Short mmCIF file of C-alpha atoms in Angstrom, two decimals:
data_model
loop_
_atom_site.label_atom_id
_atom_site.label_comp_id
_atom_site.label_asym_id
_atom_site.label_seq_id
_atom_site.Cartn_x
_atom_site.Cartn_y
_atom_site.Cartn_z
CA UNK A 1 26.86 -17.47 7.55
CA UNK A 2 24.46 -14.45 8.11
CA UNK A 3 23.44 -12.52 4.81
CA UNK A 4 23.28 -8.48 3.96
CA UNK A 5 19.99 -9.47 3.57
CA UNK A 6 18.96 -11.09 6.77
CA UNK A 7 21.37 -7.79 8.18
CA UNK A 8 19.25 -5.44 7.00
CA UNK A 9 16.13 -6.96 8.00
CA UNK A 10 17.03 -7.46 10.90
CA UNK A 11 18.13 -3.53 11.62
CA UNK A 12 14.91 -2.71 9.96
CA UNK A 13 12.73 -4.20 12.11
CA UNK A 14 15.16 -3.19 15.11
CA UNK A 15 14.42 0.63 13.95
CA UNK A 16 10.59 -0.26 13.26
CA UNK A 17 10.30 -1.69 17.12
CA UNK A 18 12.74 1.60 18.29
CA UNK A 19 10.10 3.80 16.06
CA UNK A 20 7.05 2.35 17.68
CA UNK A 21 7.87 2.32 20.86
CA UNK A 22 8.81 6.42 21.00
CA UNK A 23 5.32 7.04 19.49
CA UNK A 24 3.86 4.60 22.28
CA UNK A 25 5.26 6.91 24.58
CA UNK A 26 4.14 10.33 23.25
CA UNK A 27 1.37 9.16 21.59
CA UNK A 28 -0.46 7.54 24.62
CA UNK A 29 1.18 10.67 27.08
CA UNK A 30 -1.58 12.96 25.09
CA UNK A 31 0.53 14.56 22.60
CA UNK A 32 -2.08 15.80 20.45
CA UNK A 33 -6.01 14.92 20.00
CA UNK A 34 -6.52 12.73 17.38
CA UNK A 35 -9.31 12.63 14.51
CA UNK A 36 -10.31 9.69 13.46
CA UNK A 37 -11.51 10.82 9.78
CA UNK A 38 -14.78 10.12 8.25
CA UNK A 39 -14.53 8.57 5.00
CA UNK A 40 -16.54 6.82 2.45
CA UNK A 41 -16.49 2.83 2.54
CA UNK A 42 -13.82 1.52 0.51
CA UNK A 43 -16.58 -0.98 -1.99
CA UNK A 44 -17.44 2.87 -2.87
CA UNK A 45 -14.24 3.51 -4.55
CA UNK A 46 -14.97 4.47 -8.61
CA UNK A 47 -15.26 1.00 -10.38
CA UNK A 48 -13.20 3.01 -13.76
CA UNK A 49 -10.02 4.56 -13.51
CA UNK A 50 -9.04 5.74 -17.28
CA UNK A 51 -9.86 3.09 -19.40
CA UNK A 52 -9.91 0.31 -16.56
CA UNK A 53 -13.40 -0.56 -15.22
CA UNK A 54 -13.90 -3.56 -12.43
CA UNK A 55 -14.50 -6.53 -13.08
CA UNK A 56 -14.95 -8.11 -9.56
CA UNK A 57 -14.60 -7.28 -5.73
CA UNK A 58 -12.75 -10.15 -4.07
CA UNK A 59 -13.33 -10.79 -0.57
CA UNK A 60 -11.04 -11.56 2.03
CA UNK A 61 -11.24 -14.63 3.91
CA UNK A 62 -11.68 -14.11 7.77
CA UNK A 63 -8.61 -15.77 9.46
CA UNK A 64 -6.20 -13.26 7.11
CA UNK A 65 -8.68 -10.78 7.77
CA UNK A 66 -7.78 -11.64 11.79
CA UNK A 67 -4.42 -11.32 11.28
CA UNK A 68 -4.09 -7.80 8.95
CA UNK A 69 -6.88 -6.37 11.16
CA UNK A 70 -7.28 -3.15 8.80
CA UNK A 71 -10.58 -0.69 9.85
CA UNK A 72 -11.54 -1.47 5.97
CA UNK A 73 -10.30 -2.69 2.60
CA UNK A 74 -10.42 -3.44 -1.21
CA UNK A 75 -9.52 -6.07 -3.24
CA UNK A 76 -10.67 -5.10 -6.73
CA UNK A 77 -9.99 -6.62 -10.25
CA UNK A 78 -9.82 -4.04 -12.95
CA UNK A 79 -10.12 -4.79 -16.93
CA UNK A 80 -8.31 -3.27 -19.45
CA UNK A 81 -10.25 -1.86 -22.27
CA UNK A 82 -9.55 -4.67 -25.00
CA UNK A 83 -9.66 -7.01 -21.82
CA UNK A 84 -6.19 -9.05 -22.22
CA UNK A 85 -5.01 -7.32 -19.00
CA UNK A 86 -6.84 -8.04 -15.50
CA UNK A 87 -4.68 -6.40 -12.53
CA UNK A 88 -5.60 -6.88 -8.86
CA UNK A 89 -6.03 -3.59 -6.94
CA UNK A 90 -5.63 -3.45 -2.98
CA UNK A 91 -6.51 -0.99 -0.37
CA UNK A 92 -5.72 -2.17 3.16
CA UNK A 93 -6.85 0.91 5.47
CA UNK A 94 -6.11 1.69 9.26
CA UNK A 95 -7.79 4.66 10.91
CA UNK A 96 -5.41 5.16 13.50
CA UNK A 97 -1.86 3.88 14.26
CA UNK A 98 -2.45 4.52 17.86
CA UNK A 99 -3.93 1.07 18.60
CA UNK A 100 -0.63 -0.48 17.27
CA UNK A 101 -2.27 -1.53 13.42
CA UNK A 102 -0.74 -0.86 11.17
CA UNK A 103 -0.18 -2.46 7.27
CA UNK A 104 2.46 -4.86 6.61
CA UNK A 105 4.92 -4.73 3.75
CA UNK A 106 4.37 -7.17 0.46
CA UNK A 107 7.54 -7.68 0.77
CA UNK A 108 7.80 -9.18 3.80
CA UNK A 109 4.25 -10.91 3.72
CA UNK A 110 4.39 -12.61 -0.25
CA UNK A 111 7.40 -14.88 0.38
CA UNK A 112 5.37 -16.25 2.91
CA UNK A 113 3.11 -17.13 0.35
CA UNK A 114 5.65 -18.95 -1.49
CA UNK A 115 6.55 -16.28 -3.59
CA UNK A 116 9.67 -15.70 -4.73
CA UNK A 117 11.43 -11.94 -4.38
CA UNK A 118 13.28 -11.69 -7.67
CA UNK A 119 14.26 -7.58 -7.70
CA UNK A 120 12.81 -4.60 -5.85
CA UNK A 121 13.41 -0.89 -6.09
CA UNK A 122 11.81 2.26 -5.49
CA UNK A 123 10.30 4.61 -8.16
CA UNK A 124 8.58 7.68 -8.80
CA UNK A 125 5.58 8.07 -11.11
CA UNK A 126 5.21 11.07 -12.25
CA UNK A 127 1.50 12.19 -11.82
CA UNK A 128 1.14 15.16 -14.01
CA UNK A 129 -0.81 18.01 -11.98
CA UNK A 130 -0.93 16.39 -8.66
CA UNK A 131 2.37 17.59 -7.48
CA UNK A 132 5.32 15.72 -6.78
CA UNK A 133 5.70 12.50 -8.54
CA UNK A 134 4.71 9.47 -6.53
CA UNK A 135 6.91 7.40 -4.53
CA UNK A 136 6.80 3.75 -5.11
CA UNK A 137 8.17 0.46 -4.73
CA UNK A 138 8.46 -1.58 -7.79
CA UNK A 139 8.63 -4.96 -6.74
CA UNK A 140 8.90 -8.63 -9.03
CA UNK A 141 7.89 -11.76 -7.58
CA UNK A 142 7.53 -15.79 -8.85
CA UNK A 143 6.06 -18.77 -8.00
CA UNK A 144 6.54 -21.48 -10.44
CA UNK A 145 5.74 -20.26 -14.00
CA UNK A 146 3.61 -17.50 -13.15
CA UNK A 147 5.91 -14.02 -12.55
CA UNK A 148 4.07 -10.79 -11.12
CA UNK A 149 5.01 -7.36 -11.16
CA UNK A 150 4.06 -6.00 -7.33
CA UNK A 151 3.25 -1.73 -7.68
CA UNK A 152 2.87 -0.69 -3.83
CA UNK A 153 3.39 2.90 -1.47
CA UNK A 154 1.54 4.03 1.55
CA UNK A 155 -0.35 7.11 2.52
CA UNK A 156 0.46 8.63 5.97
CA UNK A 157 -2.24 10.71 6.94
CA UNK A 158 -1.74 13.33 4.19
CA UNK A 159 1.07 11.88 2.81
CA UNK A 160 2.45 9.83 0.36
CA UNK A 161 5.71 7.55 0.93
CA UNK A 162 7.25 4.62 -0.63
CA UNK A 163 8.68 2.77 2.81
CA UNK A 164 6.44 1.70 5.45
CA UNK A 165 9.14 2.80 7.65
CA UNK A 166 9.12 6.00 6.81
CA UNK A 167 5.36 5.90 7.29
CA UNK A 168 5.52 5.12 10.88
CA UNK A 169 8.13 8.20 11.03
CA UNK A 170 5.68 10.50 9.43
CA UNK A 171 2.70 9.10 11.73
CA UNK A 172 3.92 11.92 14.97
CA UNK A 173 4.24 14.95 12.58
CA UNK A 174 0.83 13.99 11.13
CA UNK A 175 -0.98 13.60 14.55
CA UNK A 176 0.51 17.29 15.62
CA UNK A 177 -0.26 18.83 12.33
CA UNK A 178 -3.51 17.49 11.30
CA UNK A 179 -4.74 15.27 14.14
CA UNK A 180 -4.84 12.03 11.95
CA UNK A 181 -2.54 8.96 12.15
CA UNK A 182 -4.73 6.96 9.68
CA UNK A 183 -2.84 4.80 7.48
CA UNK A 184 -3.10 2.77 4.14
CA UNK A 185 -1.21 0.63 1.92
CA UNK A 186 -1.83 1.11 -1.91
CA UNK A 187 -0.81 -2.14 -3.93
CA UNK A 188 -1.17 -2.93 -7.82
CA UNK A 189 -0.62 -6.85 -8.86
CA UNK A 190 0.02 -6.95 -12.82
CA UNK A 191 0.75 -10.58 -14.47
CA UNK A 192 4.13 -10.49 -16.45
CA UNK A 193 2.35 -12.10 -19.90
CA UNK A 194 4.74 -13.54 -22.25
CA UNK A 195 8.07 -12.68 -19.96
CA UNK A 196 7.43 -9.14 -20.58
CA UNK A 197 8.55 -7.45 -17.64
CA UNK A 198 8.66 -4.03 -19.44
CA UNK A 199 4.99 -4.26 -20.17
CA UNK A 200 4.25 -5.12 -17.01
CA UNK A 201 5.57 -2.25 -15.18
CA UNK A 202 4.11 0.25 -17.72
CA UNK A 203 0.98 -0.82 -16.92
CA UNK A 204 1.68 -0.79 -13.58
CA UNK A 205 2.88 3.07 -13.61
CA UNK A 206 0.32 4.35 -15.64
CA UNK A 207 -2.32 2.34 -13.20
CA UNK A 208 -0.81 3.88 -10.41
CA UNK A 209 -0.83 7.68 -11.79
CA UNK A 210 -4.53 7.20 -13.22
CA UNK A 211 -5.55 5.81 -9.35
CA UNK A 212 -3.52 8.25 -7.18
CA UNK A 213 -5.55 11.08 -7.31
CA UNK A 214 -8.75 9.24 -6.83
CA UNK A 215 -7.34 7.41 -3.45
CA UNK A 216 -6.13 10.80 -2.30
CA UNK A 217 -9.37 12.37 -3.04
CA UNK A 218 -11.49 9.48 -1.34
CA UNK A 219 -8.67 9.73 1.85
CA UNK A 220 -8.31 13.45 2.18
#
């Protein structure tokens, strides 16, 4: 018997491929002249956001590297300030969606990890005078004993969505507009300590609003 679940997927990627392939088109008929922007190196990103300051900068072996293929990325550890919380913070940039790269979703590439996908939903953070609160995707996972609480959202060019779908959508308007189909996807790991999922996300959203404005700033 076929799930909702496998349903859905399935029409999702069937509206991803439709998606792709009508910016193919327009995007290699000359639509618009891109600019691929110049930005800073993502190992220059600020090693303290609030009261979290780095602890480490993980590299990523080369065979995954082969298969995400993103322009640049980072895969930071940040500290809380008593140090009982270490969260894993994850840039995975693409400077142009024209050569067909492009992220892909947690969701779709933890369970292939041997993760488990126990609930996801989309939030907004509210980011106090940066605008319009921040889309998001809250998203719990398990493998054995160890639960995480998965904090992720993509910017489009000069844009901020929660669905990578929706990303690819926005990827046109942004090459007419602005000349940019640069993408990233924003991701915050927190460990669920002591079954305490609340926790967890708390830190997660206030994480998230502290960070935002300095990824927008180091994007834009």
């Amino acid at each position: 018997m076929i799930s909702l679940s496998s349903v859905r997927m399935g029409r999702a990627a069937l509206l991803a491929t439709l998606i792709l392939i009508g910016q193919g088109v327009i995007y290699y008929n000359g639509s618009g002249k891109e600019v691929i922007p110049a930005i800073l190196p993502w190992n220059q990103f600020p090693s303290e956001v609030n009261q979290w300051k780095a602890v480490t900068d993980i590299p990523i072996a080369q065979d995954v590297l082969d298969k995400l293929r993103p322009d640049d990325y980072l895969n930071r550890n940040y500290a809380s300030a008593d140090q009982r919380t270490v969260l894993n913070f994850f840039i995975g940039y693409f400077n142009s969606r024209r050569n067909g790269r492009a992220p892909h979703s947690p969701e779709w590439c933890l369970p292939g990890a041997g993760w488990k996908s126990l609930s996801s939903h989309t939030i907004a953070i509210p980011v106090g005078g940066e605008g319009q609160p921040l889309p998001a995707n809250e998203y719990m996972i398990q493998k054995g004993i160890d639960k995480q609480l998965v904090l992720y959202w993509y910017h489009q060019g000069t844009r901020e969505v929660a669905d990578d779908l929706v990303a690819q959508m926005y990827a046109l308007p942004e090459l007419i507009l602005h000349g940019r189909t640069d993408t990233a996807l924003i991701r915050i790991i927190v460990p669920v300590q002591g079954g305490d999922t609340a926790a967890a996300s708390t830190t997660a959203r206030n994480f998230a609003a502290g960070v935002y404005p300095l990824v927008r700033k180091h994007i834009l």
